[in-house]
Amino acid sequence: MRRIRTAQIAVPIALLASAATAGADDTASDDAAAEAGDPIVVSGIAQQEERLEDFATQLSEADPTSPIALYEPGQYCPGVVGLSPVWNQEIARRMREVAQATGIKPAQGACRTSALVLFGNNRRELLRQFQAMHPEYFTELTGERIDFQGREAPVMAWKLLARLDRDGKPIQVNGDGIQVVEVNSGMSRTAAATRPIIAMSVVLIDRSAIRGLNTRQIADYALMRSVTDTDPARVKASVAPTILKVVDAPEGSETPLSLTSWDFAYVKSRYAVNRWSLGPSQMASIRAGMKHNLQAGE
């Protein structure tokens, strides 16, 4: 599958870190229309708001009774297997670089892999072999359900979640598989007594899905799958510019060269939320953060 790369969509990490730029030309057009008093701009702004909200929703699993799952500071450590040693190392290096720029706060120096990316010639066979050799990557931690995203897609991803109490300790699970939480202080309606953390993420990629892509595109795609709650089917319907569409891009279509400003704004906003707030409150913060970051580059 040959894809046309478009440099206009690619944004350097250093530039994104200072101010995430707008992801679509219609924003600039809206500004010009506003200065001319064009009433159509109202519709344009509303559409932009709707696109932003849809994109944030497509990348998030927000529970009204629980915070969103995040990596703990210093715990994100990418490891790549299945390509050449040079490509494996470069993809992992780039993933760590983007994680640092977006506020994930990755591990420094030598570390134990917590974001595993595996490549194989047949994704389904790779899954079968991996599960047979490493069943621990398919075992629930502290009773947290595993959500396998993209079971029928060329790329499949999932996360092993653990749940911590207010003291930072893993919660206990009784013999019936029920989570047991002891709360010393009064319960709050706006803050959680426990929260999920990402202990491990796994991304399985069929090599055919990355044909024609470079290491930067692959790394940025893998990072997004490892830190977001992305269902490939939902992202396909998105009109937002995102690196997450790169593996499904039709032959001859334009694809981003790297993480887009929308991708950057989402991850940065996700990792800036109050970690103890409940899902709806965190989603509101993510949407506000994305809007601020995208407007900052206009």
mmCIF file of N, CA and C in Angstrom, residues 164-285:
data_model
loop_
_atom_site.group_PDB
_atom_site.id
_atom_site.type_symbol
_atom_site.label_atom_id
_atom_site.label_comp_id
_atom_site.label_asym_id
_atom_site.label_seq_id
_atom_site.Cartn_x
_atom_site.Cartn_y
_atom_site.Cartn_z
ATOM 1 N N LEU A 164 -5.440 1.827 42.313
ATOM 2 C CA LEU A 164 -4.774 2.260 43.538
ATOM 3 C C LEU A 164 -5.749 2.977 44.458
ATOM 4 N N ASP A 165 -5.485 2.857 45.768
ATOM 5 C CA ASP A 165 -6.279 3.630 46.720
ATOM 6 C C ASP A 165 -5.601 4.971 46.960
ATOM 7 N N ARG A 166 -6.139 5.746 47.880
ATOM 8 C CA ARG A 166 -5.620 7.092 48.138
ATOM 9 C C ARG A 166 -4.204 7.092 48.704
ATOM 10 N N ASP A 167 -3.786 5.963 49.234
ATOM 11 C CA ASP A 167 -2.426 5.841 49.757
ATOM 12 C C ASP A 167 -1.451 5.341 48.704
ATOM 13 N N GLY A 168 -1.940 5.148 47.481
ATOM 14 C CA GLY A 168 -1.075 4.675 46.410
ATOM 15 C C GLY A 168 -0.837 3.177 46.422
ATOM 16 N N LYS A 169 -1.658 2.440 47.170
ATOM 17 C CA LYS A 169 -1.496 0.987 47.261
ATOM 18 C C LYS A 169 -2.529 0.287 46.376
ATOM 19 N N PRO A 170 -2.140 -0.846 45.747
ATOM 20 C CA PRO A 170 -3.112 -1.608 44.943
ATOM 21 C C PRO A 170 -4.257 -2.085 45.822
ATOM 22 N N ILE A 171 -5.476 -1.979 45.331
ATOM 23 C CA ILE A 171 -6.615 -2.432 46.126
ATOM 24 C C ILE A 171 -6.674 -3.954 46.133
ATOM 25 N N GLN A 172 -7.356 -4.496 47.102
ATOM 26 C CA GLN A 172 -7.448 -5.944 47.264
ATOM 27 C C GLN A 172 -8.676 -6.492 46.525
ATOM 28 N N VAL A 173 -8.587 -7.753 46.110
ATOM 29 C CA VAL A 173 -9.693 -8.448 45.458
ATOM 30 C C VAL A 173 -9.997 -9.693 46.271
ATOM 31 N N ASN A 174 -11.267 -9.872 46.678
ATOM 32 C CA ASN A 174 -11.607 -11.028 47.514
ATOM 33 C C ASN A 174 -11.757 -12.301 46.680
ATOM 34 N N GLY A 175 -12.107 -13.383 47.325
ATOM 35 C CA GLY A 175 -12.206 -14.670 46.653
ATOM 36 C C GLY A 175 -13.245 -14.727 45.557
ATOM 37 N N ASP A 176 -14.218 -13.825 45.589
ATOM 38 C CA ASP A 176 -15.259 -13.777 44.561
ATOM 39 C C ASP A 176 -14.904 -12.827 43.417
ATOM 40 N N GLY A 177 -13.669 -12.293 43.476
ATOM 41 C CA GLY A 177 -13.247 -11.374 42.428
ATOM 42 C C GLY A 177 -13.773 -9.967 42.592
ATOM 43 N N ILE A 178 -14.280 -9.650 43.781
ATOM 44 C CA ILE A 178 -14.839 -8.321 44.043
ATOM 45 C C ILE A 178 -13.774 -7.424 44.666
ATOM 46 N N GLN A 179 -13.654 -6.210 44.146
ATOM 47 C CA GLN A 179 -12.685 -5.264 44.678
ATOM 48 C C GLN A 179 -13.124 -4.770 46.053
ATOM 49 N N VAL A 180 -12.176 -4.764 46.986
ATOM 50 C CA VAL A 180 -12.450 -4.329 48.351
ATOM 51 C C VAL A 180 -11.670 -3.047 48.618
ATOM 52 N N VAL A 181 -12.398 -1.988 48.965
ATOM 53 C CA VAL A 181 -11.767 -0.692 49.186
ATOM 54 C C VAL A 181 -12.065 -0.211 50.594
ATOM 55 N N GLU A 182 -11.021 0.145 51.334
ATOM 56 C CA GLU A 182 -11.184 0.719 52.664
ATOM 57 C C GLU A 182 -10.940 2.218 52.573
ATOM 58 N N VAL A 183 -11.908 2.995 53.007
ATOM 59 C CA VAL A 183 -11.810 4.449 52.940
ATOM 60 C C VAL A 183 -11.756 5.006 54.353
ATOM 61 N N ASN A 184 -10.665 5.713 54.664
ATOM 62 C CA ASN A 184 -10.498 6.261 56.012
ATOM 63 C C ASN A 184 -11.206 7.601 56.188
ATOM 64 N N SER A 185 -11.325 8.356 55.108
ATOM 65 C CA SER A 185 -11.965 9.668 55.201
ATOM 66 C C SER A 185 -13.328 9.624 54.527
ATOM 67 N N GLY A 186 -14.094 10.700 54.654
ATOM 68 C CA GLY A 186 -15.424 10.756 54.058
ATOM 69 C C GLY A 186 -15.372 10.711 52.537
ATOM 70 N N MET A 187 -16.359 10.074 51.935
ATOM 71 C CA MET A 187 -16.427 9.963 50.481
ATOM 72 C C MET A 187 -16.840 11.303 49.871
ATOM 73 N N SER A 188 -16.318 11.585 48.684
ATOM 74 C CA SER A 188 -16.644 12.812 47.973
ATOM 75 C C SER A 188 -17.404 12.475 46.695
ATOM 76 N N ARG A 189 -18.327 13.349 46.324
ATOM 77 C CA ARG A 189 -19.077 13.131 45.090
ATOM 78 C C ARG A 189 -18.300 13.566 43.864
ATOM 79 N N THR A 190 -17.257 14.350 44.057
ATOM 80 C CA THR A 190 -16.499 14.877 42.926
ATOM 81 C C THR A 190 -15.112 14.276 42.798
ATOM 82 N N ALA A 191 -14.646 13.576 43.819
ATOM 83 C CA ALA A 191 -13.319 12.960 43.776
ATOM 84 C C ALA A 191 -13.435 11.472 44.085
ATOM 85 N N ALA A 192 -12.602 10.686 43.443
ATOM 86 C CA ALA A 192 -12.660 9.229 43.585
ATOM 87 C C ALA A 192 -11.864 8.749 44.788
ATOM 88 N N ALA A 193 -12.281 7.617 45.336
ATOM 89 C CA ALA A 193 -11.533 6.982 46.422
ATOM 90 C C ALA A 193 -10.419 6.106 45.872
ATOM 91 N N THR A 194 -10.582 5.659 44.626
ATOM 92 C CA THR A 194 -9.555 4.863 43.949
ATOM 93 C C THR A 194 -9.432 5.364 42.514
ATOM 94 N N ARG A 195 -8.368 4.979 41.860
ATOM 95 C CA ARG A 195 -8.217 5.338 40.443
ATOM 96 C C ARG A 195 -7.409 4.270 39.716
ATOM 97 N N PRO A 196 -7.700 4.062 38.423
ATOM 98 C CA PRO A 196 -6.947 3.073 37.650
ATOM 99 C C PRO A 196 -5.662 3.670 37.092
ATOM 100 N N ILE A 197 -4.642 2.854 37.014
ATOM 101 C CA ILE A 197 -3.398 3.258 36.362
ATOM 102 C C ILE A 197 -3.068 2.228 35.284
ATOM 103 N N ILE A 198 -2.324 2.649 34.280
ATOM 104 C CA ILE A 198 -1.889 1.728 33.234
ATOM 105 C C ILE A 198 -0.589 1.076 33.688
ATOM 106 N N ALA A 199 -0.649 -0.227 33.942
ATOM 107 C CA ALA A 199 0.556 -0.960 34.332
ATOM 108 C C ALA A 199 1.331 -1.428 33.106
ATOM 109 N N MET A 200 0.609 -1.749 32.041
ATOM 110 C CA MET A 200 1.232 -2.237 30.806
ATOM 111 C C MET A 200 0.277 -2.011 29.643
ATOM 112 N N SER A 201 0.819 -1.592 28.518
ATOM 113 C CA SER A 201 0.035 -1.543 27.281
ATOM 114 C C SER A 201 0.734 -2.416 26.249
ATOM 115 N N VAL A 202 -0.065 -3.058 25.401
ATOM 116 C CA VAL A 202 0.469 -3.923 24.348
ATOM 117 C C VAL A 202 -0.172 -3.517 23.026
ATOM 118 N N VAL A 203 0.656 -3.344 22.000
ATOM 119 C CA VAL A 203 0.172 -3.026 20.660
ATOM 120 C C VAL A 203 0.744 -4.063 19.699
ATOM 121 N N LEU A 204 -0.122 -4.861 19.076
ATOM 122 C CA LEU A 204 0.286 -5.867 18.092
ATOM 123 C C LEU A 204 -0.008 -5.332 16.697
ATOM 124 N N ILE A 205 1.015 -5.298 15.840
ATOM 125 C CA ILE A 205 0.877 -4.678 14.523
ATOM 126 C C ILE A 205 1.260 -5.657 13.420
ATOM 127 N N ASP A 206 0.363 -5.832 12.464
ATOM 128 C CA ASP A 206 0.663 -6.623 11.272
ATOM 129 C C ASP A 206 1.598 -5.798 10.388
ATOM 130 N N ARG A 207 2.706 -6.385 9.963
ATOM 131 C CA ARG A 207 3.683 -5.624 9.181
ATOM 132 C C ARG A 207 3.080 -5.043 7.904
ATOM 133 N N SER A 208 2.075 -5.696 7.352
ATOM 134 C CA SER A 208 1.452 -5.174 6.134
ATOM 135 C C SER A 208 0.793 -3.817 6.368
ATOM 136 N N ALA A 209 0.425 -3.542 7.609
ATOM 137 C CA ALA A 209 -0.262 -2.284 7.934
ATOM 138 C C ALA A 209 0.681 -1.088 7.931
ATOM 139 N N ILE A 210 1.985 -1.330 8.024
ATOM 140 C CA ILE A 210 2.932 -0.216 8.101
ATOM 141 C C ILE A 210 3.749 -0.068 6.824
ATOM 142 N N ARG A 211 3.371 -0.797 5.780
ATOM 143 C CA ARG A 211 4.095 -0.705 4.516
ATOM 144 C C ARG A 211 4.025 0.724 3.985
ATOM 145 N N GLY A 212 5.187 1.290 3.683
ATOM 146 C CA GLY A 212 5.243 2.651 3.168
ATOM 147 C C GLY A 212 5.363 3.723 4.223
ATOM 148 N N LEU A 213 5.314 3.344 5.500
ATOM 149 C CA LEU A 213 5.433 4.321 6.587
ATOM 150 C C LEU A 213 6.868 4.398 7.079
ATOM 151 N N ASN A 214 7.244 5.544 7.653
ATOM 152 C CA ASN A 214 8.578 5.678 8.226
ATOM 153 C C ASN A 214 8.522 5.477 9.742
ATOM 154 N N THR A 215 9.685 5.488 10.381
ATOM 155 C CA THR A 215 9.742 5.200 11.816
ATOM 156 C C THR A 215 8.992 6.236 12.643
ATOM 157 N N ARG A 216 8.999 7.485 12.209
ATOM 158 C CA ARG A 216 8.292 8.525 12.970
ATOM 159 C C ARG A 216 6.786 8.281 12.943
ATOM 160 N N GLN A 217 6.251 7.976 11.775
ATOM 161 C CA GLN A 217 4.816 7.704 11.679
ATOM 162 C C GLN A 217 4.426 6.493 12.519
ATOM 163 N N ILE A 218 5.234 5.442 12.438
ATOM 164 C CA ILE A 218 4.940 4.222 13.197
ATOM 165 C C ILE A 218 5.008 4.494 14.693
ATOM 166 N N ALA A 219 6.042 5.208 15.120
ATOM 167 C CA ALA A 219 6.220 5.496 16.546
ATOM 168 C C ALA A 219 5.075 6.343 17.092
ATOM 169 N N ASP A 220 4.705 7.379 16.361
ATOM 170 C CA ASP A 220 3.638 8.261 16.836
ATOM 171 C C ASP A 220 2.299 7.531 16.877
ATOM 172 N N TYR A 221 2.061 6.674 15.888
ATOM 173 C CA TYR A 221 0.836 5.866 15.898
ATOM 174 C C TYR A 221 0.837 4.925 17.101
ATOM 175 N N ALA A 222 1.957 4.238 17.322
ATOM 176 C CA ALA A 222 2.043 3.285 18.435
ATOM 177 C C ALA A 222 1.869 3.983 19.774
ATOM 178 N N LEU A 223 2.457 5.167 19.920
ATOM 179 C CA LEU A 223 2.288 5.904 21.176
ATOM 180 C C LEU A 223 0.818 6.236 21.411
ATOM 181 N N MET A 224 0.137 6.709 20.377
ATOM 182 C CA MET A 224 -1.276 7.066 20.542
ATOM 183 C C MET A 224 -2.109 5.851 20.926
ATOM 184 N N ARG A 225 -1.812 4.696 20.358
ATOM 185 C CA ARG A 225 -2.561 3.495 20.718
ATOM 186 C C ARG A 225 -2.232 3.046 22.139
ATOM 187 N N SER A 226 -1.040 3.360 22.623
ATOM 188 C CA SER A 226 -0.631 2.896 23.953
ATOM 189 C C SER A 226 -1.131 3.786 25.084
ATOM 190 N N VAL A 227 -1.464 5.037 24.802
ATOM 191 C CA VAL A 227 -1.868 5.949 25.885
ATOM 192 C C VAL A 227 -3.311 6.431 25.780
ATOM 193 N N THR A 228 -4.020 6.058 24.703
ATOM 194 C CA THR A 228 -5.421 6.447 24.562
ATOM 195 C C THR A 228 -6.306 5.204 24.557
ATOM 196 N N ASP A 229 -7.607 5.427 24.641
ATOM 197 C CA ASP A 229 -8.573 4.318 24.630
ATOM 198 C C ASP A 229 -9.187 4.218 23.239
ATOM 199 N N THR A 230 -8.341 4.000 22.252
ATOM 200 C CA THR A 230 -8.753 4.121 20.861
ATOM 201 C C THR A 230 -9.338 2.833 20.308
ATOM 202 N N ASP A 231 -10.545 2.932 19.796
ATOM 203 C CA ASP A 231 -11.156 1.852 19.031
ATOM 204 C C ASP A 231 -11.016 2.231 17.556
ATOM 205 N N PRO A 232 -10.300 1.423 16.754
ATOM 206 C CA PRO A 232 -10.080 1.779 15.343
ATOM 207 C C PRO A 232 -11.356 2.108 14.586
ATOM 208 N N ALA A 233 -12.440 1.407 14.884
ATOM 209 C CA ALA A 233 -13.701 1.651 14.180
ATOM 210 C C ALA A 233 -14.221 3.058 14.450
ATOM 211 N N ARG A 234 -14.050 3.540 15.684
ATOM 212 C CA ARG A 234 -14.530 4.885 16.016
ATOM 213 C C ARG A 234 -13.678 5.956 15.347
ATOM 214 N N VAL A 235 -12.359 5.724 15.307
ATOM 215 C CA VAL A 235 -11.460 6.720 14.735
ATOM 216 C C VAL A 235 -11.661 6.842 13.227
ATOM 217 N N LYS A 236 -12.019 5.742 12.566
ATOM 218 C CA LYS A 236 -12.250 5.783 11.121
ATOM 219 C C LYS A 236 -13.289 6.828 10.750
ATOM 220 N N ALA A 237 -14.273 6.988 11.601
ATOM 221 C CA ALA A 237 -15.366 7.923 11.318
ATOM 222 C C ALA A 237 -15.009 9.364 11.652
ATOM 223 N N SER A 238 -13.875 9.584 12.302
ATOM 224 C CA SER A 238 -13.502 10.928 12.734
ATOM 225 C C SER A 238 -13.088 11.790 11.547
ATOM 226 N N VAL A 239 -13.454 13.071 11.595
ATOM 227 C CA VAL A 239 -13.024 14.014 10.564
ATOM 228 C C VAL A 239 -11.818 14.818 11.041
ATOM 229 N N ALA A 240 -11.369 14.573 12.254
ATOM 230 C CA ALA A 240 -10.218 15.292 12.801
ATOM 231 C C ALA A 240 -8.927 14.768 12.182
ATOM 232 N N PRO A 241 -7.934 15.634 11.983
ATOM 233 C CA PRO A 241 -6.637 15.183 11.483
ATOM 234 C C PRO A 241 -5.903 14.421 12.580
ATOM 235 N N THR A 242 -5.545 13.171 12.330
ATOM 236 C CA THR A 242 -4.896 12.361 13.358
ATOM 237 C C THR A 242 -3.995 11.304 12.749
ATOM 238 N N ILE A 243 -2.888 11.035 13.407
ATOM 239 C CA ILE A 243 -1.968 9.981 12.986
ATOM 240 C C ILE A 243 -2.621 8.613 13.123
ATOM 241 N N LEU A 244 -3.696 8.519 13.889
ATOM 242 C CA LEU A 244 -4.354 7.237 14.128
ATOM 243 C C LEU A 244 -4.997 6.657 12.873
ATOM 244 N N LYS A 245 -5.154 7.451 11.833
ATOM 245 C CA LYS A 245 -5.733 6.954 10.584
ATOM 246 C C LYS A 245 -4.680 6.436 9.614
ATOM 247 N N VAL A 246 -3.411 6.533 9.984
ATOM 248 C CA VAL A 246 -2.351 6.288 9.012
ATOM 249 C C VAL A 246 -2.304 4.840 8.531
ATOM 250 N N VAL A 247 -2.637 3.872 9.376
ATOM 251 C CA VAL A 247 -2.544 2.469 8.952
ATOM 252 C C VAL A 247 -3.738 2.042 8.102
ATOM 253 N N ASP A 248 -4.813 2.812 8.133
ATOM 254 C CA ASP A 248 -6.007 2.478 7.354
ATOM 255 C C ASP A 248 -6.171 3.365 6.128
ATOM 256 N N ALA A 249 -5.182 4.229 5.876
ATOM 257 C CA ALA A 249 -5.311 5.168 4.767
ATOM 258 C C ALA A 249 -5.341 4.430 3.428
ATOM 259 N N PRO A 250 -6.305 4.736 2.557
ATOM 260 C CA PRO A 250 -6.369 4.093 1.236
ATOM 261 C C PRO A 250 -5.139 4.424 0.400
ATOM 262 N N GLU A 251 -4.842 3.562 -0.541
ATOM 263 C CA GLU A 251 -3.697 3.788 -1.412
ATOM 264 C C GLU A 251 -3.854 5.108 -2.155
ATOM 265 N N GLY A 252 -2.774 5.903 -2.146
ATOM 266 C CA GLY A 252 -2.790 7.183 -2.834
ATOM 267 C C GLY A 252 -3.323 8.337 -2.020
ATOM 268 N N SER A 253 -3.792 8.070 -0.809
ATOM 269 C CA SER A 253 -4.353 9.139 0.017
ATOM 270 C C SER A 253 -3.257 9.860 0.791
ATOM 271 N N GLU A 254 -3.588 11.042 1.290
ATOM 272 C CA GLU A 254 -2.640 11.815 2.077
ATOM 273 C C GLU A 254 -2.616 11.307 3.510
ATOM 274 N N THR A 255 -1.433 11.262 4.099
ATOM 275 C CA THR A 255 -1.298 10.829 5.489
ATOM 276 C C THR A 255 -0.376 11.782 6.235
ATOM 277 N N PRO A 256 -0.593 11.993 7.530
ATOM 278 C CA PRO A 256 0.301 12.847 8.315
ATOM 279 C C PRO A 256 1.700 12.253 8.388
ATOM 280 N N LEU A 257 2.694 13.111 8.412
ATOM 281 C CA LEU A 257 4.074 12.657 8.572
ATOM 282 C C LEU A 257 4.390 12.337 10.023
ATOM 283 N N SER A 258 3.565 12.823 10.927
ATOM 284 C CA SER A 258 3.842 12.617 12.347
ATOM 285 C C SER A 258 2.573 12.905 13.153
ATOM 286 N N LEU A 259 2.733 12.911 14.466
ATOM 287 C CA LEU A 259 1.665 13.329 15.375
ATOM 288 C C LEU A 259 1.094 14.665 14.897
ATOM 289 N N THR A 260 -0.219 14.799 14.857
ATOM 290 C CA THR A 260 -0.820 16.070 14.447
ATOM 291 C C THR A 260 -1.041 16.964 15.666
ATOM 292 N N SER A 261 -1.379 18.214 15.404
ATOM 293 C CA SER A 261 -1.636 19.138 16.509
ATOM 294 C C SER A 261 -2.832 18.678 17.345
ATOM 295 N N TRP A 262 -3.801 18.030 16.714
ATOM 296 C CA TRP A 262 -4.952 17.513 17.455
ATOM 297 C C TRP A 262 -4.530 16.355 18.360
ATOM 298 N N ASP A 263 -3.702 15.472 17.851
ATOM 299 C CA ASP A 263 -3.191 14.369 18.669
ATOM 300 C C ASP A 263 -2.426 14.908 19.873
ATOM 301 N N PHE A 264 -1.531 15.850 19.587
ATOM 302 C CA PHE A 264 -0.706 16.425 20.648
ATOM 303 C C PHE A 264 -1.569 17.101 21.709
ATOM 304 N N ALA A 265 -2.543 17.887 21.253
ATOM 305 C CA ALA A 265 -3.410 18.610 22.187
ATOM 306 C C ALA A 265 -4.200 17.649 23.062
ATOM 307 N N TYR A 266 -4.648 16.544 22.480
ATOM 308 C CA TYR A 266 -5.420 15.580 23.269
ATOM 309 C C TYR A 266 -4.557 14.932 24.350
ATOM 310 N N VAL A 267 -3.404 14.395 23.972
ATOM 311 C CA VAL A 267 -2.569 13.694 24.954
ATOM 312 C C VAL A 267 -2.094 14.655 26.036
ATOM 313 N N LYS A 268 -1.680 15.846 25.628
ATOM 314 C CA LYS A 268 -1.216 16.827 26.610
ATOM 315 C C LYS A 268 -2.332 17.187 27.587
ATOM 316 N N SER A 269 -3.543 17.350 27.077
ATOM 317 C CA SER A 269 -4.679 17.695 27.938
ATOM 318 C C SER A 269 -5.077 16.523 28.823
ATOM 319 N N ARG A 270 -5.005 15.318 28.292
ATOM 320 C CA ARG A 270 -5.351 14.126 29.075
ATOM 321 C C ARG A 270 -4.414 13.979 30.265
ATOM 322 N N TYR A 271 -3.131 14.237 30.050
ATOM 323 C CA TYR A 271 -2.170 14.055 31.136
ATOM 324 C C TYR A 271 -2.019 15.289 32.014
ATOM 325 N N ALA A 272 -2.853 16.296 31.780
ATOM 326 C CA ALA A 272 -2.860 17.477 32.648
ATOM 327 C C ALA A 272 -4.059 17.485 33.585
ATOM 328 N N VAL A 273 -4.929 16.473 33.500
ATOM 329 C CA VAL A 273 -6.136 16.459 34.333
ATOM 330 C C VAL A 273 -5.795 16.157 35.787
ATOM 331 N N ASN A 274 -6.715 16.511 36.671
ATOM 332 C CA ASN A 274 -6.621 16.082 38.065
ATOM 333 C C ASN A 274 -6.851 14.574 38.096
ATOM 334 N N ARG A 275 -5.878 13.826 38.561
ATOM 335 C CA ARG A 275 -5.941 12.365 38.476
ATOM 336 C C ARG A 275 -7.013 11.749 39.361
ATOM 337 N N TRP A 276 -7.530 12.493 40.311
ATOM 338 C CA TRP A 276 -8.548 11.954 41.216
ATOM 339 C C TRP A 276 -9.958 12.417 40.863
ATOM 340 N N SER A 277 -10.081 13.277 39.866
ATOM 341 C CA SER A 277 -11.418 13.698 39.437
ATOM 342 C C SER A 277 -12.113 12.550 38.709
ATOM 343 N N LEU A 278 -13.432 12.581 38.696
ATOM 344 C CA LEU A 278 -14.190 11.540 38.014
ATOM 345 C C LEU A 278 -14.202 11.784 36.504
ATOM 346 N N GLY A 279 -14.555 10.744 35.755
ATOM 347 C CA GLY A 279 -14.482 10.784 34.305
ATOM 348 C C GLY A 279 -15.107 11.996 33.636
ATOM 349 N N PRO A 280 -16.362 12.334 33.938
ATOM 350 C CA PRO A 280 -16.984 13.492 33.282
ATOM 351 C C PRO A 280 -16.228 14.796 33.516
ATOM 352 N N SER A 281 -15.740 14.997 34.734
ATOM 353 C CA SER A 281 -14.969 16.199 35.032
ATOM 354 C C SER A 281 -13.653 16.202 34.255
ATOM 355 N N GLN A 282 -13.012 15.046 34.175
ATOM 356 C CA GLN A 282 -11.766 14.952 33.418
ATOM 357 C C GLN A 282 -12.003 15.209 31.933
ATOM 358 N N MET A 283 -13.104 14.702 31.394
ATOM 359 C CA MET A 283 -13.412 14.936 29.984
ATOM 360 C C MET A 283 -13.626 16.422 29.705
ATOM 361 N N ALA A 284 -14.279 17.112 30.620
ATOM 362 C CA ALA A 284 -14.468 18.553 30.460
ATOM 363 C C ALA A 284 -13.118 19.263 30.440
ATOM 364 N N SER A 285 -12.206 18.815 31.299
ATOM 365 C CA SER A 285 -10.863 19.404 31.340
ATOM 366 C C SER A 285 -10.100 19.120 30.052
#
